[in-house]
XYZ file of N, CA, C and O in Angstrom:
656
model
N -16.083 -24.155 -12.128
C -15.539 -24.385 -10.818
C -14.089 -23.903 -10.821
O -13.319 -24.325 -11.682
N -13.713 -23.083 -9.943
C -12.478 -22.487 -9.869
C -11.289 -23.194 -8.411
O -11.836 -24.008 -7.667
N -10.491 -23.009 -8.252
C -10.386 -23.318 -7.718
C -8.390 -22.700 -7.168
O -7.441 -22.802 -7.944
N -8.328 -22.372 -6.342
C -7.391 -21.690 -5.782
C -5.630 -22.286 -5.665
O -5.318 -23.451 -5.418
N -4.954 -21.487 -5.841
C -3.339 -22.070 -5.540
C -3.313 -22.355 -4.380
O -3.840 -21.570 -3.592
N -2.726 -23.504 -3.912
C -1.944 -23.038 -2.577
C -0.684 -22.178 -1.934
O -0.236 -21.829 -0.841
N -0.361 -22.049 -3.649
C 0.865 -21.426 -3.036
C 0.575 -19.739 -3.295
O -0.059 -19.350 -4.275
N 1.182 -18.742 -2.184
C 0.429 -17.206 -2.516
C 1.245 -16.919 -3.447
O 2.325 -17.448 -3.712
N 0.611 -15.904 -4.038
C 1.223 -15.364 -5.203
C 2.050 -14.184 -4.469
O 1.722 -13.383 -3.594
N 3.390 -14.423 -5.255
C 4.456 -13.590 -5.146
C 5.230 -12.823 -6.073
O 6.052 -13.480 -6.712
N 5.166 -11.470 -6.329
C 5.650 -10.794 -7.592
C 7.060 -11.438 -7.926
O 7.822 -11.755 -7.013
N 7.290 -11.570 -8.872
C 8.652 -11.731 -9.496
C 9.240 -10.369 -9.695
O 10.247 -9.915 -9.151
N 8.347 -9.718 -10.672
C 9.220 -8.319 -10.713
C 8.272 -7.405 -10.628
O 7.073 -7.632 -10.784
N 8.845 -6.180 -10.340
C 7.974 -5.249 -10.520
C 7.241 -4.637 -11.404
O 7.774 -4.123 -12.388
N 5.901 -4.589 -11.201
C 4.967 -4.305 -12.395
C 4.323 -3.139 -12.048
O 3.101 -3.097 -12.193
N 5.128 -1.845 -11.464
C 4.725 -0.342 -12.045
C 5.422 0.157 -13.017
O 6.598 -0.032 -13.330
N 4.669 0.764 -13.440
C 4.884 1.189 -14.824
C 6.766 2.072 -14.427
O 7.168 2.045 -13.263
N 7.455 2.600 -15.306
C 8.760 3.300 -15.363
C 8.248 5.059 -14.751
O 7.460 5.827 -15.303
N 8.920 5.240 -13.635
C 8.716 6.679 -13.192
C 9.300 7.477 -14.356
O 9.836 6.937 -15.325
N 9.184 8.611 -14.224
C 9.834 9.817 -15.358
C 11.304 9.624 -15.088
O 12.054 9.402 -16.038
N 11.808 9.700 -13.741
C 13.376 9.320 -13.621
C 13.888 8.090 -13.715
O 15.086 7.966 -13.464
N 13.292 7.196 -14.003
C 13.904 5.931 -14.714
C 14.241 6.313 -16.299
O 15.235 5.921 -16.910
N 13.098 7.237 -16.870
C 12.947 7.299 -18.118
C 14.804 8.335 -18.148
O 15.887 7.871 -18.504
N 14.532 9.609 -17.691
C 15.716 10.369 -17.548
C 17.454 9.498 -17.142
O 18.458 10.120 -17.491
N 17.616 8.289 -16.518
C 18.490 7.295 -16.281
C 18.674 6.823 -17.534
O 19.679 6.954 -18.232
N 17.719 6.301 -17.777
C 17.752 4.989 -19.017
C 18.692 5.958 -20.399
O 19.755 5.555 -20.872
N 17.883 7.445 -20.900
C 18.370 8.012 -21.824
C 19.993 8.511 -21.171
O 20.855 8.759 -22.015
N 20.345 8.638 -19.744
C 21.595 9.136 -19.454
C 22.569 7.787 -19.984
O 23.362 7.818 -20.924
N 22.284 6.692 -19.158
C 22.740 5.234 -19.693
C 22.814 5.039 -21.589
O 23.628 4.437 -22.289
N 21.962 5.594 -21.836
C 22.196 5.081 -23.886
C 22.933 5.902 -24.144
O 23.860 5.634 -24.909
N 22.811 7.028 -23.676
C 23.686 8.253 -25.123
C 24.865 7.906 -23.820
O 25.851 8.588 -24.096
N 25.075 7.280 -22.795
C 26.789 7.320 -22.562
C 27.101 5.993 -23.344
O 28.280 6.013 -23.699
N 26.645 5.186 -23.620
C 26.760 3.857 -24.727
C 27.339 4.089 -25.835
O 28.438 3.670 -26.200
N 26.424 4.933 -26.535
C 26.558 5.579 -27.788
C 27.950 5.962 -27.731
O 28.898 5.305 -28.162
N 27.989 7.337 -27.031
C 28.991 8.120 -27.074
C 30.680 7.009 -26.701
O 31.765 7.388 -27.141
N 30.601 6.273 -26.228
C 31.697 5.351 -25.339
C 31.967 4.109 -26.916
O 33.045 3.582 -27.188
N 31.156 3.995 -27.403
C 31.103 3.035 -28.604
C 31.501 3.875 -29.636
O 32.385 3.212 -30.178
N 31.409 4.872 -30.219
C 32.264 5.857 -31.085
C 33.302 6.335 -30.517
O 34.298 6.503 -31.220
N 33.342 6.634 -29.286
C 34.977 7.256 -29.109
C 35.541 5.752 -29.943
O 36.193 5.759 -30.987
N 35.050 4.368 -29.095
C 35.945 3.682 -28.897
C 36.416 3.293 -30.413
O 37.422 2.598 -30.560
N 35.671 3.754 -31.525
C 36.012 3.313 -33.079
C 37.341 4.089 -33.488
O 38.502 3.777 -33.752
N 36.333 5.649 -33.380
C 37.379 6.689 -33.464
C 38.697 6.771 -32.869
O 39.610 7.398 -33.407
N 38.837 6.036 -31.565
C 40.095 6.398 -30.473
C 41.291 4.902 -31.214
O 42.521 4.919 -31.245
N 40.502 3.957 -31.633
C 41.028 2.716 -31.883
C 41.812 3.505 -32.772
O 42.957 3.935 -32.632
N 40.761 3.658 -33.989
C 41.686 4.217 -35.445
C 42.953 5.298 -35.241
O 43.979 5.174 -35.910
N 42.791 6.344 -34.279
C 43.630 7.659 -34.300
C 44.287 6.893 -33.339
O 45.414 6.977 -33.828
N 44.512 5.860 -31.832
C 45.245 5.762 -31.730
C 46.503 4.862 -32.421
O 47.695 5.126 -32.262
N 45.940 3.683 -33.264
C 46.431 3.270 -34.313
C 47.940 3.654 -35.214
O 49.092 3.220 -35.192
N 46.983 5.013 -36.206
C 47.629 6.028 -36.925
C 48.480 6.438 -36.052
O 49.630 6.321 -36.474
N 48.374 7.079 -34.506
C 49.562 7.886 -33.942
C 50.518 7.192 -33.329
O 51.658 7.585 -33.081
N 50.067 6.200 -33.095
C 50.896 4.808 -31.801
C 51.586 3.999 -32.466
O 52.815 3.938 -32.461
N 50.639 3.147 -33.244
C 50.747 1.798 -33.594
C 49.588 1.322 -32.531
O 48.513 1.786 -32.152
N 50.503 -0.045 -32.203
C 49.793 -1.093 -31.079
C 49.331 -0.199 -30.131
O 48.190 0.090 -29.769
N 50.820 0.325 -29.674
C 50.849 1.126 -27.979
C 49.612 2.046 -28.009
O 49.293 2.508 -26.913
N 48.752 2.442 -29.228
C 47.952 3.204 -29.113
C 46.466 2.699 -29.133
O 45.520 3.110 -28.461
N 46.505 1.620 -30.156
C 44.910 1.055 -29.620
C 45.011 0.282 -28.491
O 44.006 -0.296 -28.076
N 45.989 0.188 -27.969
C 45.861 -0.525 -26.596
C 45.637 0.668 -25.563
O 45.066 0.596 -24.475
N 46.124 1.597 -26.061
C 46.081 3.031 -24.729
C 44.141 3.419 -25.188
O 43.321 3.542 -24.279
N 43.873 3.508 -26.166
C 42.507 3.494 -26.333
C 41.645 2.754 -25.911
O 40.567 3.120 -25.441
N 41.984 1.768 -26.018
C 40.979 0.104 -25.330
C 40.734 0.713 -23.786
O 39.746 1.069 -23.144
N 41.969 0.646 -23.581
C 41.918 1.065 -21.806
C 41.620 2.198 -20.902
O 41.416 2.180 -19.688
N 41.643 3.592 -22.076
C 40.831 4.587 -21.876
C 39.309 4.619 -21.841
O 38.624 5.215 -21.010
N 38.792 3.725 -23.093
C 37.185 3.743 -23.181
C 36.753 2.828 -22.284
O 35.620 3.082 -21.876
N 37.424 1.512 -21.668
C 36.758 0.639 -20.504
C 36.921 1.110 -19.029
O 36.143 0.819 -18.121
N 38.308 2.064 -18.885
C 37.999 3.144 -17.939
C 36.643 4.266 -17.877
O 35.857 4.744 -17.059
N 36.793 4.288 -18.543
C 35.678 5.681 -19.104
C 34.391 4.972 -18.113
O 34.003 5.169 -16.961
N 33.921 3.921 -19.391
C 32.872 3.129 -19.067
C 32.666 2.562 -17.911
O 31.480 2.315 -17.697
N 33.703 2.147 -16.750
C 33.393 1.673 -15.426
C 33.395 3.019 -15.215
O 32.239 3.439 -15.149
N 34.321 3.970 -15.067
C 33.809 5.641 -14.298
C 32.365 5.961 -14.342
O 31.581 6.195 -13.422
N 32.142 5.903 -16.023
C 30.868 6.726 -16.120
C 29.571 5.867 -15.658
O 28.534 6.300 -15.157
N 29.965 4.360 -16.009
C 28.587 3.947 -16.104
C 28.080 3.187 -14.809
O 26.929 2.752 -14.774
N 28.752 3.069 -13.991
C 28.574 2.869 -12.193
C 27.697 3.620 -11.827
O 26.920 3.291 -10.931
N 27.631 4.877 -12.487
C 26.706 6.561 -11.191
C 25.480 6.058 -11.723
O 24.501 5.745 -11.046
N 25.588 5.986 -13.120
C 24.262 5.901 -14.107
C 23.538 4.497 -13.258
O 22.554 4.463 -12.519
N 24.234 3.675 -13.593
C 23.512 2.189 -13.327
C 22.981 2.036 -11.774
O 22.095 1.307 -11.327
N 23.891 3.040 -11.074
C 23.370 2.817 -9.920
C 22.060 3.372 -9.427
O 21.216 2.993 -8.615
N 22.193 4.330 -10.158
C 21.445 4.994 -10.042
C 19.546 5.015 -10.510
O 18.562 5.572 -10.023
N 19.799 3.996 -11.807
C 18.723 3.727 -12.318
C 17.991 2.227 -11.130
O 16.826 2.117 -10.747
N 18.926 1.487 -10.888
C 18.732 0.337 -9.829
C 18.025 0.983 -8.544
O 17.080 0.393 -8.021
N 18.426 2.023 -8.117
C 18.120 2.270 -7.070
C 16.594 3.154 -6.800
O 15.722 3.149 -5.932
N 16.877 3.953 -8.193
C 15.480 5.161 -8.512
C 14.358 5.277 -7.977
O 13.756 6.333 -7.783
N 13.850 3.687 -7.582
C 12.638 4.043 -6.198
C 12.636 3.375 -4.663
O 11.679 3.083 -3.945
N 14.108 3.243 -4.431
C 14.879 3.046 -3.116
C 14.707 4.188 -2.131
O 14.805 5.356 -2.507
N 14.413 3.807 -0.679
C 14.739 5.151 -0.099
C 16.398 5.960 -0.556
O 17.350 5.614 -1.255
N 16.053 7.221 0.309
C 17.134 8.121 0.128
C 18.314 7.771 0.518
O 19.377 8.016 -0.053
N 18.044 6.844 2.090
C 19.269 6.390 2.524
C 20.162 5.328 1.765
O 21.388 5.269 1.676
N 18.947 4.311 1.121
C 20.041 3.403 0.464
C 20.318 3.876 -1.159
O 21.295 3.313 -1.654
N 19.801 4.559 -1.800
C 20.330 5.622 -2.843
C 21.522 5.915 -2.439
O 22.455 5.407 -3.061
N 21.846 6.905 -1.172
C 23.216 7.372 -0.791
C 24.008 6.529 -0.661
O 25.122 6.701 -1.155
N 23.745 5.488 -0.043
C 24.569 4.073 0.832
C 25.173 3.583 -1.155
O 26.294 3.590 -1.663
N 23.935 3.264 -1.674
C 24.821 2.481 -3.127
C 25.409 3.579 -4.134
O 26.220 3.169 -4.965
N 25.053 5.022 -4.132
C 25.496 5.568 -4.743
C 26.843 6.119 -4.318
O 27.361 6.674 -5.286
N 27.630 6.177 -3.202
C 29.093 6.868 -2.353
C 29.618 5.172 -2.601
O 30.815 5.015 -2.842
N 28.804 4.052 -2.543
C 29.547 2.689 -2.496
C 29.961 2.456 -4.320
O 31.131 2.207 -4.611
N 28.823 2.574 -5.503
C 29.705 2.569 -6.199
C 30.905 3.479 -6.694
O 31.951 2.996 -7.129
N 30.633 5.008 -6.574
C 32.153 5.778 -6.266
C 32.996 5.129 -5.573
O 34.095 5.168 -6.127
N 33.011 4.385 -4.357
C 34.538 4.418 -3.644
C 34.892 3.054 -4.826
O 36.057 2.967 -5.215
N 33.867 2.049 -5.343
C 34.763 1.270 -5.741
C 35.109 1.383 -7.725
O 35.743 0.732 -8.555
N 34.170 2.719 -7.701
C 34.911 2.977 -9.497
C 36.586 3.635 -9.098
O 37.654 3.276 -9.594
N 36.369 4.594 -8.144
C 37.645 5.195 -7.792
C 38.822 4.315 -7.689
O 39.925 4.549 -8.183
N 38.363 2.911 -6.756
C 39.384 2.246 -6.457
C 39.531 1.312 -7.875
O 40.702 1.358 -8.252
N 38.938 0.731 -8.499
C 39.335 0.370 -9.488
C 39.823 1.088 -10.418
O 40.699 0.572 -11.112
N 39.459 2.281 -10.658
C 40.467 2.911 -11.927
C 42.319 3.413 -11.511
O 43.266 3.778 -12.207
N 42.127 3.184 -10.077
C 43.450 3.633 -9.245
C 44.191 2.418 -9.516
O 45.186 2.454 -10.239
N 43.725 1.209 -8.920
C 44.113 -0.312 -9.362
C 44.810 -0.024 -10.416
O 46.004 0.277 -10.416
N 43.713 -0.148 -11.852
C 44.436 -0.456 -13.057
C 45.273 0.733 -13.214
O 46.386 0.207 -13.221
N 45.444 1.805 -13.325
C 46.494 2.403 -13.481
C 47.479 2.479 -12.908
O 48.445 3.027 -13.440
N 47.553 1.934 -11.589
C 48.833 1.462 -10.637
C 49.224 -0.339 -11.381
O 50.400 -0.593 -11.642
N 48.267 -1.276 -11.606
C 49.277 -2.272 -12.459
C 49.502 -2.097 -13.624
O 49.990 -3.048 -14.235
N 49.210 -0.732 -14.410
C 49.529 -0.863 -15.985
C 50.607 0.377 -15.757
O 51.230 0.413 -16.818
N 51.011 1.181 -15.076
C 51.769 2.053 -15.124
C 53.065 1.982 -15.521
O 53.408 2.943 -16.210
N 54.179 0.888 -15.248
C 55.339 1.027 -15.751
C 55.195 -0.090 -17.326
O 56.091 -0.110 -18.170
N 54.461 -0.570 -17.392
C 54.240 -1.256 -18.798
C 54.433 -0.132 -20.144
O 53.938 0.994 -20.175
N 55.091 -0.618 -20.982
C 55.160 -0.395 -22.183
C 53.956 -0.389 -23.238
O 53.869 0.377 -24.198
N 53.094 -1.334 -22.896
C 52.229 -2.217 -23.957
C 51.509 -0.629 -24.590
O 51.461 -0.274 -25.768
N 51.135 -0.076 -23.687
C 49.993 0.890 -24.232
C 50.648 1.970 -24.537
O 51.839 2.075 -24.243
N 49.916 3.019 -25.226
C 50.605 4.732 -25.246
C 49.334 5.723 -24.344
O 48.142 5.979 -24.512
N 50.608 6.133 -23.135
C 49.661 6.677 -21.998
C 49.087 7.952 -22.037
O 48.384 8.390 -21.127
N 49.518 8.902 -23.633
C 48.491 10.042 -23.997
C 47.314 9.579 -24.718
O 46.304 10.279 -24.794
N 47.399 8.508 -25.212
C 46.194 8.519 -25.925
C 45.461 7.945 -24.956
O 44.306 8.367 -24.895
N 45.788 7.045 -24.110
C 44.942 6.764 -22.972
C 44.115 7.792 -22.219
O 42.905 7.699 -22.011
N 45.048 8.953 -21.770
C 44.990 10.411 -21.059
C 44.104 11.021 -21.902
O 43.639 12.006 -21.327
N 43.637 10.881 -23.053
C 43.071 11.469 -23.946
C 41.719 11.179 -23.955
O 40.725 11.875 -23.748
N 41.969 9.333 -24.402
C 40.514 9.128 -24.442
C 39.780 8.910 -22.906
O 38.571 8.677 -22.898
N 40.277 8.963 -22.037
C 39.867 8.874 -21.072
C 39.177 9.896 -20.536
O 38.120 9.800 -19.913
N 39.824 10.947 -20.799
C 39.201 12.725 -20.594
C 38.429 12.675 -21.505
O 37.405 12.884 -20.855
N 38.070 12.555 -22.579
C 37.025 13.055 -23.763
C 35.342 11.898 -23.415
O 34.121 11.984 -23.542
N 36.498 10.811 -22.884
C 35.150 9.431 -22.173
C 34.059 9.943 -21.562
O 32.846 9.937 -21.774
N 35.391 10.749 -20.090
C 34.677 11.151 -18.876
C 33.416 12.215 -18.795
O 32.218 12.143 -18.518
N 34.578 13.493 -19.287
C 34.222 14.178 -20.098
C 32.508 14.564 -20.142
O 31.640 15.033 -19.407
N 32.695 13.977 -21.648
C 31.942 14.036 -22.752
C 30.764 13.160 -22.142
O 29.677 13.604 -22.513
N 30.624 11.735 -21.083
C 29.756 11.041 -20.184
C 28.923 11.818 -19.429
O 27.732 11.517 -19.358
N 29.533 13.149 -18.623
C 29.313 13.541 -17.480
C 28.449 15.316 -18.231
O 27.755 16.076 -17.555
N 28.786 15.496 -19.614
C 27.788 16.237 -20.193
C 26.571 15.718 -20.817
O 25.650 16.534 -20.846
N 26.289 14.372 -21.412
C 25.134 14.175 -21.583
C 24.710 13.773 -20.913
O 23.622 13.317 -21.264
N 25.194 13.471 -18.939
C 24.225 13.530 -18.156
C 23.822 14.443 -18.031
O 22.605 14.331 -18.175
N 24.171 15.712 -17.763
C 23.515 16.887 -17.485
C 22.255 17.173 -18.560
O 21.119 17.485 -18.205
N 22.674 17.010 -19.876
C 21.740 16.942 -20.970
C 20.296 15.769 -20.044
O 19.263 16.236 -19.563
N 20.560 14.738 -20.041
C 19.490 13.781 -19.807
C 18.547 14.757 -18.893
O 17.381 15.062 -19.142
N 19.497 15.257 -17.546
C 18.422 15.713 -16.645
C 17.907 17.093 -16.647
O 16.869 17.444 -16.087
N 18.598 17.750 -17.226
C 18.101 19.264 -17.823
C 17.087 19.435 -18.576
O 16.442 20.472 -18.731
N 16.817 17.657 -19.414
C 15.980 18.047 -20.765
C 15.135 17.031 -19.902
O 14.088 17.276 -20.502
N 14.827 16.267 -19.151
C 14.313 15.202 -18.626
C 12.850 16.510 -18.322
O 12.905 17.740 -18.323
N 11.567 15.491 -18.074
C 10.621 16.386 -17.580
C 10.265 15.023 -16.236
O 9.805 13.921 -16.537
N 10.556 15.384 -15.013
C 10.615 14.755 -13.887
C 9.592 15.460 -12.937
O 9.995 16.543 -12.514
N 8.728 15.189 -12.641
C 7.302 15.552 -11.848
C 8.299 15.925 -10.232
O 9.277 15.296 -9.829
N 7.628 17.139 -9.577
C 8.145 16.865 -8.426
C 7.406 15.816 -7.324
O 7.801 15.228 -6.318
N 6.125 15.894 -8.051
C 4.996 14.826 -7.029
C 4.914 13.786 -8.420
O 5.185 14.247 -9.528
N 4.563 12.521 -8.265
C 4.052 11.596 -8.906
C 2.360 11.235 -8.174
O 2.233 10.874 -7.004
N 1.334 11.402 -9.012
C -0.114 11.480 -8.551
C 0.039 9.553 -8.317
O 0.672 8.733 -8.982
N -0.463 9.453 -7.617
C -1.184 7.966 -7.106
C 0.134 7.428 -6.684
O 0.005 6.238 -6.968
N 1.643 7.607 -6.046
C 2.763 7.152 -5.490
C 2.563 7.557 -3.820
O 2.179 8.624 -3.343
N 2.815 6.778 -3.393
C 2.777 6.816 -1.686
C 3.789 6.704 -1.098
O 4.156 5.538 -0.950
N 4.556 7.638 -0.592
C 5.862 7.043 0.326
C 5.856 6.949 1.087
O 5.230 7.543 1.965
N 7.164 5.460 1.150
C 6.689 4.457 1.995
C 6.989 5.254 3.657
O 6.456 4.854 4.692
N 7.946 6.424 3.571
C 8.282 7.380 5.354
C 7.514 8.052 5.825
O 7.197 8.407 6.960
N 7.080 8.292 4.400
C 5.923 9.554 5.153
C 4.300 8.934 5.801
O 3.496 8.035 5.555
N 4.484 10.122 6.797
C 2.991 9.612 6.864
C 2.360 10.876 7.196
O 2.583 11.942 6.621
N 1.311 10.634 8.458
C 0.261 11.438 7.937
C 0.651 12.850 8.500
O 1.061 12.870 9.661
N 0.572 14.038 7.809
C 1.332 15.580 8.592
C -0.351 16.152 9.435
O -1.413 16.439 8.882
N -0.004 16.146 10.895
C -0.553 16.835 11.658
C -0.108 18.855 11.836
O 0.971 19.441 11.754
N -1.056 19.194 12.010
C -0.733 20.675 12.171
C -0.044 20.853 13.491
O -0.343 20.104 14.421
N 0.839 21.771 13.634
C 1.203 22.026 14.776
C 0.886 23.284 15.947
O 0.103 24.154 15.566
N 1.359 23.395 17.108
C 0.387 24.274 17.979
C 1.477 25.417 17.868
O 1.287 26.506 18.411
């Protein structure tokens, strides 16, 4: 004897499988990890050796710049991956205006401070960005992304009539 919920069943999360461009996100998201976690060893130590303090502090603040720059497009991007187009655009121009405005922020309240050294900052910050914004290109160059996905239905389209 079976016998039924009352309450309907409601997904918690989504249970389709990962499109090919989630897969292409996810690898853009790790190797900028990777890459952002070795500068940040490497940038610590050399700014160290060249600075002192003023330099792993100009490093610290280069690689967590880096990382809000770089990893906003990525993340948003993977969040959004089977969103319409419009709200893709809507969250993807929304997290730009506010990585922009935050990296403007902190470099407008850390600017006349002493604490850090502002080439090695300038440094690791360019090699962050950089070096982020080439293994995206890597992710999606090497990515194999279907232009149709077989058994996906979108949700705008509908049915195409011929025309006269």
């Amino acid at each position: 004897m079976t016998t039924e919920s009352p309450l309907p069943a409601v997904p918690i999360a989504s249970t389709a499988p990962p499109s090919a461009a989630d897969a292409v996100f996810r690898r853009a998201l790790r190797d900028m990890l990777v890459l952002l976690a070795a500068l940040a060893v490497l940038s610590i130590g050399v700014g160290g050796l060249v600075a002192g303090r003023a330099g792993v502090w100009g490093a610290l603040i280069g690689v967590g710049l880096a990382l809000v720059f770089s990893g906003t497009t990525v993340v948003s991007m993977l969040v959004t991956s089977r969103a319409s187009a419009a709200r893709l655009a809507a969250v993807v121009l929304g997290a730009w205006l506010a990585k922009v405005l935050v990296v403007i922020v902190v470099l407008a309240l850390i600017q006349d401070r002493g604490f850090y050294d502002k080439p090695v900052l300038a440094v690791v910050l360019l090699v962050g960005v950089v070096g982020s914004a080439v293994l995206d290109y890597r992710a999606v160059s090497r990515g194999r992304v279907p232009y149709v996905e077989p058994g996906v239905r979108q949700a705008d389209s509908g049915p195409v009539h011929g025309g006269s």
